[in-house]
Amino acid sequence: LAKTTQPISMDSYEGQEVNITCSHNNIATNDYITWYQQFPSQGPRFIIQGYKTKVTNEVASLFIPADRKSSTLSLPRVSLSDTAVYYCLVGGYNQGGKLIFGQGTELSVKP
Amino acid sequence: ETGVTQSPTHLIKTRGQQVTLRCSSQSGHNTVSWYQQALGQGPQFIFQYYREEENGRGNFPPRFSGLQFPNYSSELNVNALELDDSALYLCASSLYGTGREKLFFGSGTQLSVL
């Protein structure tokens, strides 16, 4: 199972764009990259998933370079409510629900 | 709201006791995974059940056991509780349990072992 490395913490201000980069050097060919968000005392919540290039949904964008050894979660115009821990995970079809969570990135958004 | 419900929300036990945590998966999902999250850490995979069979296990001792029922709800049982078992226990459901799927997590059960 591919291991991921993310910054432990990041600070931002309301209205700014936040980019969180994740390193996954040992990603396998059939692995997908998924990001989850977690608030205190709650379970993680799915944000976005991708395989290569760029994926965008209503809350975030995910950028994956051609070698897929890293990925960047982009949160446009963050608000105070985006203060949370963000986890990057990689997994494939044969992995089941056995997701490997790292320590995640604790994002603090200030007014 | 994910549709995944866990009970109880909080629990206090003493060392050596046994505990049962419960999870109702989202409608239509036949796979349940359990995770343990210690304070300040990411969730750690305990095991997964697919159609009532355990089909994957993390690095947890046998005193952590589980069940999945025909309606796909699930239980996590922990025997001989230790102080280090104090954590948030999360249940997640999905349709097939593949690494590509979106997992839907419940809000967890906060277990304190004294």
PDB file of C-alpha atoms in Angstrom:
ATOM      1  CA  LEU A   1       0.000   0.000   0.000  1.00  0.00           C
ATOM      2  CA  ALA A   2       1.387   3.349  -1.027  1.00  0.00           C
ATOM      3  CA  LYS A   3       2.433   5.671   1.771  1.00  0.00           C
ATOM      4  CA  THR A   4       1.587   9.344   1.598  1.00  0.00           C
ATOM      5  CA  THR A   5       3.399  12.372   2.980  1.00  0.00           C
ATOM      6  CA  GLN A   6       1.713  15.711   3.643  1.00  0.00           C
ATOM      7  CA  PRO A   7       2.599  18.869   5.556  1.00  0.00           C
ATOM      8  CA  ILE A   8       1.537  18.587   9.192  1.00  0.00           C
ATOM      9  CA  SER A   9      -0.137  21.993   9.261  1.00  0.00           C
ATOM     10  CA  MET A  10      -0.960  25.040   7.149  1.00  0.00           C
ATOM     11  CA  ASP A  11      -2.352  28.468   7.917  1.00  0.00           C
ATOM     12  CA  SER A  12      -4.463  30.603   5.627  1.00  0.00           C
ATOM     13  CA  TYR A  13      -6.835  33.560   5.662  1.00  0.00           C
ATOM     14  CA  GLU A  14     -10.420  33.759   4.579  1.00  0.00           C
ATOM     15  CA  GLY A  15     -10.839  34.271   0.850  1.00  0.00           C
ATOM     16  CA  GLN A  16      -7.455  32.842  -0.097  1.00  0.00           C
ATOM     17  CA  GLU A  17      -6.816  29.800  -2.254  1.00  0.00           C
ATOM     18  CA  VAL A  18      -5.176  26.950  -0.380  1.00  0.00           C
ATOM     19  CA  ASN A  19      -3.077  24.262  -2.026  1.00  0.00           C
ATOM     20  CA  ILE A  20      -2.122  21.154  -0.073  1.00  0.00           C
ATOM     21  CA  THR A  21       0.401  18.881  -1.729  1.00  0.00           C
ATOM     22  CA  CYS A  22       0.710  15.177  -1.024  1.00  0.00           C
ATOM     23  CA  SER A  23       3.629  12.960  -1.978  1.00  0.00           C
ATOM     24  CA  HIS A  24       3.000   9.310  -2.910  1.00  0.00           C
ATOM     25  CA  ASN A  25       6.160   8.061  -4.598  1.00  0.00           C
ATOM     26  CA  ASN A  26       5.173   4.370  -4.537  1.00  0.00           C
ATOM     27  CA  ILE A  27       1.729   4.744  -6.068  1.00  0.00           C
ATOM     28  CA  ALA A  28       0.671   1.672  -8.039  1.00  0.00           C
ATOM     29  CA  THR A  29      -0.712   1.684 -11.549  1.00  0.00           C
ATOM     30  CA  ASN A  30      -4.276   0.926 -10.436  1.00  0.00           C
ATOM     31  CA  ASP A  31      -4.290   3.256  -7.426  1.00  0.00           C
ATOM     32  CA  TYR A  32      -6.595   6.242  -7.219  1.00  0.00           C
ATOM     33  CA  ILE A  33      -5.911   9.342  -5.134  1.00  0.00           C
ATOM     34  CA  THR A  34      -8.599  10.404  -2.709  1.00  0.00           C
ATOM     35  CA  TRP A  35      -8.859  13.297  -0.295  1.00  0.00           C
ATOM     36  CA  TYR A  36     -10.954  13.388   2.848  1.00  0.00           C
ATOM     37  CA  GLN A  37     -11.802  16.218   5.237  1.00  0.00           C
ATOM     38  CA  GLN A  38     -12.312  15.710   8.953  1.00  0.00           C
ATOM     39  CA  PHE A  39     -13.736  18.038  11.582  1.00  0.00           C
ATOM     40  CA  PRO A  40     -13.168  17.391  15.307  1.00  0.00           C
ATOM     41  CA  SER A  41     -15.261  14.564  16.732  1.00  0.00           C
ATOM     42  CA  GLN A  42     -16.624  13.633  13.308  1.00  0.00           C
ATOM     43  CA  GLY A  43     -15.793  10.983  10.762  1.00  0.00           C
ATOM     44  CA  PRO A  44     -13.816  11.886   7.625  1.00  0.00           C
ATOM     45  CA  ARG A  45     -15.822  13.163   4.687  1.00  0.00           C
ATOM     46  CA  PHE A  46     -14.984  12.500   1.035  1.00  0.00           C
ATOM     47  CA  ILE A  47     -13.865  15.597  -0.875  1.00  0.00           C
ATOM     48  CA  ILE A  48     -12.520  14.497  -4.243  1.00  0.00           C
ATOM     49  CA  GLN A  49     -10.912  11.613  -6.093  1.00  0.00           C
ATOM     50  CA  GLY A  50      -8.801  11.358  -9.225  1.00  0.00           C
ATOM     51  CA  TYR A  51      -6.472   9.177 -11.253  1.00  0.00           C
ATOM     52  CA  LYS A  52      -4.546  11.628 -13.413  1.00  0.00           C
ATOM     53  CA  THR A  53      -4.533  15.219 -14.712  1.00  0.00           C
ATOM     54  CA  LYS A  54      -7.193  17.425 -13.147  1.00  0.00           C
ATOM     55  CA  VAL A  55     -10.494  16.805 -11.456  1.00  0.00           C
ATOM     56  CA  THR A  56     -12.847  19.525 -10.259  1.00  0.00           C
ATOM     57  CA  ASN A  57     -16.059  19.405  -8.280  1.00  0.00           C
ATOM     58  CA  GLU A  58     -18.154  21.949  -6.447  1.00  0.00           C
ATOM     59  CA  VAL A  59     -15.793  22.192  -3.473  1.00  0.00           C
ATOM     60  CA  ALA A  60     -12.244  21.516  -4.698  1.00  0.00           C
ATOM     61  CA  SER A  61      -9.860  20.715  -7.500  1.00  0.00           C
ATOM     62  CA  LEU A  62      -7.315  17.947  -7.618  1.00  0.00           C
ATOM     63  CA  PHE A  63      -4.183  18.250  -9.723  1.00  0.00           C
ATOM     64  CA  ILE A  64      -2.163  15.137 -10.532  1.00  0.00           C
ATOM     65  CA  PRO A  65       1.009  15.360 -12.636  1.00  0.00           C
ATOM     66  CA  ALA A  66       1.836  12.824 -15.304  1.00  0.00           C
ATOM     67  CA  ASP A  67       4.136  10.744 -13.069  1.00  0.00           C
ATOM     68  CA  ARG A  68       1.397  10.596 -10.377  1.00  0.00           C
ATOM     69  CA  LYS A  69       3.988  10.691  -7.601  1.00  0.00           C
ATOM     70  CA  SER A  70       2.274  13.648  -6.013  1.00  0.00           C
ATOM     71  CA  SER A  71      -1.075  15.409  -6.016  1.00  0.00           C
ATOM     72  CA  THR A  72      -2.342  18.818  -4.967  1.00  0.00           C
ATOM     73  CA  LEU A  73      -5.685  19.567  -3.414  1.00  0.00           C
ATOM     74  CA  SER A  74      -6.808  23.091  -4.195  1.00  0.00           C
ATOM     75  CA  LEU A  75      -9.487  24.804  -2.096  1.00  0.00           C
ATOM     76  CA  PRO A  76     -10.649  28.062  -3.689  1.00  0.00           C
ATOM     77  CA  ARG A  77     -11.523  31.024  -1.481  1.00  0.00           C
ATOM     78  CA  VAL A  78     -11.470  29.256   1.881  1.00  0.00           C
ATOM     79  CA  SER A  79     -13.710  30.278   4.751  1.00  0.00           C
ATOM     80  CA  LEU A  80     -13.474  29.722   8.495  1.00  0.00           C
ATOM     81  CA  SER A  81     -15.579  26.576   8.105  1.00  0.00           C
ATOM     82  CA  ASP A  82     -12.800  24.973   6.020  1.00  0.00           C
ATOM     83  CA  THR A  83     -10.673  24.703   9.158  1.00  0.00           C
ATOM     84  CA  ALA A  84     -10.182  20.947   9.415  1.00  0.00           C
ATOM     85  CA  VAL A  85      -7.727  18.106   8.900  1.00  0.00           C
ATOM     86  CA  TYR A  86      -7.241  17.004   5.296  1.00  0.00           C
ATOM     87  CA  TYR A  87      -6.091  13.490   4.446  1.00  0.00           C
ATOM     88  CA  CYS A  88      -4.603  12.257   1.200  1.00  0.00           C
ATOM     89  CA  LEU A  89      -4.944   8.541   0.490  1.00  0.00           C
ATOM     90  CA  VAL A  90      -4.132   6.194  -2.358  1.00  0.00           C
ATOM     91  CA  GLY A  91      -5.914   2.924  -3.032  1.00  0.00           C
ATOM     92  CA  GLY A  92      -6.895   0.532  -5.770  1.00  0.00           C
ATOM     93  CA  TYR A  93      -9.558  -1.994  -6.595  1.00  0.00           C
ATOM     94  CA  ASN A  94      -7.872  -4.821  -4.754  1.00  0.00           C
ATOM     95  CA  GLN A  95      -7.349  -2.918  -1.548  1.00  0.00           C
ATOM     96  CA  GLY A  96     -10.845  -2.853  -0.233  1.00  0.00           C
ATOM     97  CA  GLY A  97     -11.707  -0.407   2.491  1.00  0.00           C
ATOM     98  CA  LYS A  98      -8.210  -0.792   3.907  1.00  0.00           C
ATOM     99  CA  LEU A  99      -7.309   2.811   3.488  1.00  0.00           C
ATOM    100  CA  ILE A 100      -4.063   4.029   5.006  1.00  0.00           C
ATOM    101  CA  PHE A 101      -4.482   7.391   6.641  1.00  0.00           C
ATOM    102  CA  GLY A 102      -1.406   9.418   7.497  1.00  0.00           C
ATOM    103  CA  GLN A 103      -1.440  12.207  10.052  1.00  0.00           C
ATOM    104  CA  GLY A 104      -3.089  14.550   7.576  1.00  0.00           C
ATOM    105  CA  THR A 105      -2.710  18.292   7.168  1.00  0.00           C
ATOM    106  CA  GLU A 106      -4.306  20.492   9.790  1.00  0.00           C
ATOM    107  CA  LEU A 107      -5.557  23.581   7.978  1.00  0.00           C
ATOM    108  CA  SER A 108      -6.304  26.650  10.064  1.00  0.00           C
ATOM    109  CA  VAL A 109      -8.234  29.446   8.355  1.00  0.00           C
ATOM    110  CA  LYS A 110      -8.100  32.808  10.091  1.00  0.00           C
ATOM    111  CA  PRO A 111     -10.361  35.838   9.630  1.00  0.00           C
TER     112      PRO A 111
ATOM    113  CA  GLU B   1     -25.385  13.394   6.657  1.00  0.00           C
ATOM    114  CA  THR B   2     -23.833  10.170   5.423  1.00  0.00           C
ATOM    115  CA  GLY B   3     -26.573   7.761   6.462  1.00  0.00           C
ATOM    116  CA  VAL B   4     -24.085   5.829   8.608  1.00  0.00           C
ATOM    117  CA  THR B   5     -25.076   5.766  12.256  1.00  0.00           C
ATOM    118  CA  GLN B   6     -23.005   4.600  15.180  1.00  0.00           C
ATOM    119  CA  SER B   7     -23.970   3.881  18.770  1.00  0.00           C
ATOM    120  CA  PRO B   8     -23.302   4.791  21.431  1.00  0.00           C
ATOM    121  CA  THR B   9     -21.705   8.176  20.808  1.00  0.00           C
ATOM    122  CA  HIS B  10     -19.687   8.068  24.020  1.00  0.00           C
ATOM    123  CA  LEU B  11     -18.694   5.236  26.328  1.00  0.00           C
ATOM    124  CA  ILE B  12     -16.620   4.925  29.472  1.00  0.00           C
ATOM    125  CA  LYS B  13     -15.199   1.562  30.490  1.00  0.00           C
ATOM    126  CA  THR B  14     -12.570   0.312  32.897  1.00  0.00           C
ATOM    127  CA  ARG B  15      -9.502  -1.698  32.034  1.00  0.00           C
ATOM    128  CA  GLY B  16     -10.212  -5.397  31.508  1.00  0.00           C
ATOM    129  CA  GLN B  17     -13.843  -4.919  30.555  1.00  0.00           C
ATOM    130  CA  GLN B  18     -15.415  -5.783  27.215  1.00  0.00           C
ATOM    131  CA  VAL B  19     -17.224  -3.380  24.876  1.00  0.00           C
ATOM    132  CA  THR B  20     -19.502  -3.669  21.845  1.00  0.00           C
ATOM    133  CA  LEU B  21     -19.885  -0.833  19.368  1.00  0.00           C
ATOM    134  CA  ARG B  22     -22.569  -0.777  16.691  1.00  0.00           C
ATOM    135  CA  CYS B  23     -22.849   0.590  13.197  1.00  0.00           C
ATOM    136  CA  SER B  24     -25.685   0.840  10.695  1.00  0.00           C
ATOM    137  CA  SER B  25     -24.403   1.256   7.182  1.00  0.00           C
ATOM    138  CA  GLN B  26     -25.839   3.445   4.472  1.00  0.00           C
ATOM    139  CA  SER B  27     -28.760   1.926   2.624  1.00  0.00           C
ATOM    140  CA  GLY B  28     -27.607  -0.317  -0.223  1.00  0.00           C
ATOM    141  CA  HIS B  29     -24.055  -0.672   1.074  1.00  0.00           C
ATOM    142  CA  ASN B  30     -22.859  -4.193   1.835  1.00  0.00           C
ATOM    143  CA  THR B  31     -19.352  -3.397   3.065  1.00  0.00           C
ATOM    144  CA  VAL B  32     -18.386  -2.038   6.462  1.00  0.00           C
ATOM    145  CA  SER B  33     -14.926  -1.019   7.637  1.00  0.00           C
ATOM    146  CA  TRP B  34     -13.862  -0.120  11.152  1.00  0.00           C
ATOM    147  CA  TYR B  35     -11.151   2.346  12.091  1.00  0.00           C
ATOM    148  CA  GLN B  36      -9.540   3.411  15.359  1.00  0.00           C
ATOM    149  CA  GLN B  37      -8.462   7.033  15.691  1.00  0.00           C
ATOM    150  CA  ALA B  38      -6.288   8.042  18.613  1.00  0.00           C
ATOM    151  CA  LEU B  39      -6.141  11.692  19.572  1.00  0.00           C
ATOM    152  CA  GLY B  40      -4.081  13.683  17.067  1.00  0.00           C
ATOM    153  CA  GLN B  41      -3.598  10.739  14.716  1.00  0.00           C
ATOM    154  CA  GLY B  42      -5.171   9.614  11.480  1.00  0.00           C
ATOM    155  CA  PRO B  43      -7.654   6.731  11.501  1.00  0.00           C
ATOM    156  CA  GLN B  44      -6.082   3.254  11.596  1.00  0.00           C
ATOM    157  CA  PHE B  45      -7.776   0.399   9.724  1.00  0.00           C
ATOM    158  CA  ILE B  46      -9.005  -2.396  12.001  1.00  0.00           C
ATOM    159  CA  PHE B  47     -10.931  -4.695   9.638  1.00  0.00           C
ATOM    160  CA  GLN B  48     -13.517  -4.846   6.890  1.00  0.00           C
ATOM    161  CA  TYR B  49     -16.602  -6.983   6.390  1.00  0.00           C
ATOM    162  CA  TYR B  50     -18.117  -7.735   3.008  1.00  0.00           C
ATOM    163  CA  ARG B  51     -21.404  -9.611   2.911  1.00  0.00           C
ATOM    164  CA  GLU B  52     -20.955 -10.922   6.449  1.00  0.00           C
ATOM    165  CA  GLU B  53     -17.391 -12.170   5.920  1.00  0.00           C
ATOM    166  CA  GLU B  54     -14.211 -10.540   7.186  1.00  0.00           C
ATOM    167  CA  ASN B  55     -12.115  -9.797   4.100  1.00  0.00           C
ATOM    168  CA  GLY B  56      -9.278  -7.719   5.443  1.00  0.00           C
ATOM    169  CA  ARG B  57      -7.632  -6.928   8.738  1.00  0.00           C
ATOM    170  CA  GLY B  58      -5.156  -4.356   9.944  1.00  0.00           C
ATOM    171  CA  ASN B  59      -2.500  -4.714  12.617  1.00  0.00           C
ATOM    172  CA  PHE B  60      -4.818  -5.247  15.572  1.00  0.00           C
ATOM    173  CA  PRO B  61      -4.785  -8.149  18.080  1.00  0.00           C
ATOM    174  CA  PRO B  62      -7.460 -10.873  18.113  1.00  0.00           C
ATOM    175  CA  ARG B  63      -9.226  -9.252  21.063  1.00  0.00           C
ATOM    176  CA  PHE B  64     -10.629  -6.888  18.415  1.00  0.00           C
ATOM    177  CA  SER B  65     -13.357  -8.827  16.657  1.00  0.00           C
ATOM    178  CA  GLY B  66     -16.400  -8.038  14.612  1.00  0.00           C
ATOM    179  CA  LEU B  67     -19.598  -9.207  13.047  1.00  0.00           C
ATOM    180  CA  GLN B  68     -21.693  -8.184  10.109  1.00  0.00           C
ATOM    181  CA  PHE B  69     -25.369  -9.071  10.037  1.00  0.00           C
ATOM    182  CA  PRO B  70     -27.638  -9.973   7.092  1.00  0.00           C
ATOM    183  CA  ASN B  71     -28.907  -6.385   6.987  1.00  0.00           C
ATOM    184  CA  TYR B  72     -25.227  -5.327   6.704  1.00  0.00           C
ATOM    185  CA  SER B  73     -25.133  -3.585  10.046  1.00  0.00           C
ATOM    186  CA  SER B  74     -22.023  -4.375  12.047  1.00  0.00           C
ATOM    187  CA  GLU B  75     -20.541  -4.700  15.503  1.00  0.00           C
ATOM    188  CA  LEU B  76     -17.040  -4.149  16.798  1.00  0.00           C
ATOM    189  CA  ASN B  77     -16.164  -6.046  19.953  1.00  0.00           C
ATOM    190  CA  VAL B  78     -13.118  -5.366  22.052  1.00  0.00           C
ATOM    191  CA  ASN B  79     -12.217  -7.714  24.898  1.00  0.00           C
ATOM    192  CA  ALA B  80      -9.866  -7.148  27.813  1.00  0.00           C
ATOM    193  CA  LEU B  81      -9.807  -3.403  27.335  1.00  0.00           C
ATOM    194  CA  GLU B  82      -6.499  -1.597  27.768  1.00  0.00           C
ATOM    195  CA  LEU B  83      -5.869   2.068  28.470  1.00  0.00           C
ATOM    196  CA  ASP B  84      -4.455   2.493  24.944  1.00  0.00           C
ATOM    197  CA  ASP B  85      -7.799   1.433  23.494  1.00  0.00           C
ATOM    198  CA  SER B  86      -9.134   4.874  24.366  1.00  0.00           C
ATOM    199  CA  ALA B  87      -9.922   6.400  20.985  1.00  0.00           C
ATOM    200  CA  LEU B  88     -12.590   7.431  18.515  1.00  0.00           C
ATOM    201  CA  TYR B  89     -13.908   4.342  16.721  1.00  0.00           C
ATOM    202  CA  LEU B  90     -15.185   5.016  13.241  1.00  0.00           C
ATOM    203  CA  CYS B  91     -17.341   2.902  11.020  1.00  0.00           C
ATOM    204  CA  ALA B  92     -17.424   3.424   7.246  1.00  0.00           C
ATOM    205  CA  SER B  93     -19.649   1.860   4.636  1.00  0.00           C
ATOM    206  CA  SER B  94     -19.305   1.406   0.900  1.00  0.00           C
ATOM    207  CA  LEU B  95     -20.899  -0.628  -1.855  1.00  0.00           C
ATOM    208  CA  TYR B  96     -18.130  -3.056  -2.794  1.00  0.00           C
ATOM    209  CA  GLY B  97     -15.310  -2.147  -0.470  1.00  0.00           C
ATOM    210  CA  THR B  98     -12.763  -1.332  -3.160  1.00  0.00           C
ATOM    211  CA  GLY B  99     -10.031   1.224  -2.694  1.00  0.00           C
ATOM    212  CA  ARG B 100     -11.519   3.330  -5.432  1.00  0.00           C
ATOM    213  CA  GLU B 101     -14.851   3.879  -3.756  1.00  0.00           C
ATOM    214  CA  LYS B 102     -15.995   6.750  -1.654  1.00  0.00           C
ATOM    215  CA  LEU B 103     -16.278   5.705   1.980  1.00  0.00           C
ATOM    216  CA  PHE B 104     -19.122   7.081   4.052  1.00  0.00           C
ATOM    217  CA  PHE B 105     -18.116   7.485   7.678  1.00  0.00           C
ATOM    218  CA  GLY B 106     -20.259   7.729  10.764  1.00  0.00           C
ATOM    219  CA  SER B 107     -19.538  10.253  13.505  1.00  0.00           C
ATOM    220  CA  GLY B 108     -17.873   7.625  15.631  1.00  0.00           C
ATOM    221  CA  THR B 109     -17.984   6.305  19.162  1.00  0.00           C
ATOM    222  CA  GLN B 110     -15.656   7.977  21.635  1.00  0.00           C
ATOM    223  CA  LEU B 111     -14.380   5.255  23.967  1.00  0.00           C
ATOM    224  CA  SER B 112     -12.591   6.130  27.179  1.00  0.00           C
ATOM    225  CA  VAL B 113     -10.875   3.362  29.137  1.00  0.00           C
ATOM    226  CA  LEU B 114     -10.060   4.216  32.748  1.00  0.00           C
TER     227      LEU B 114
END
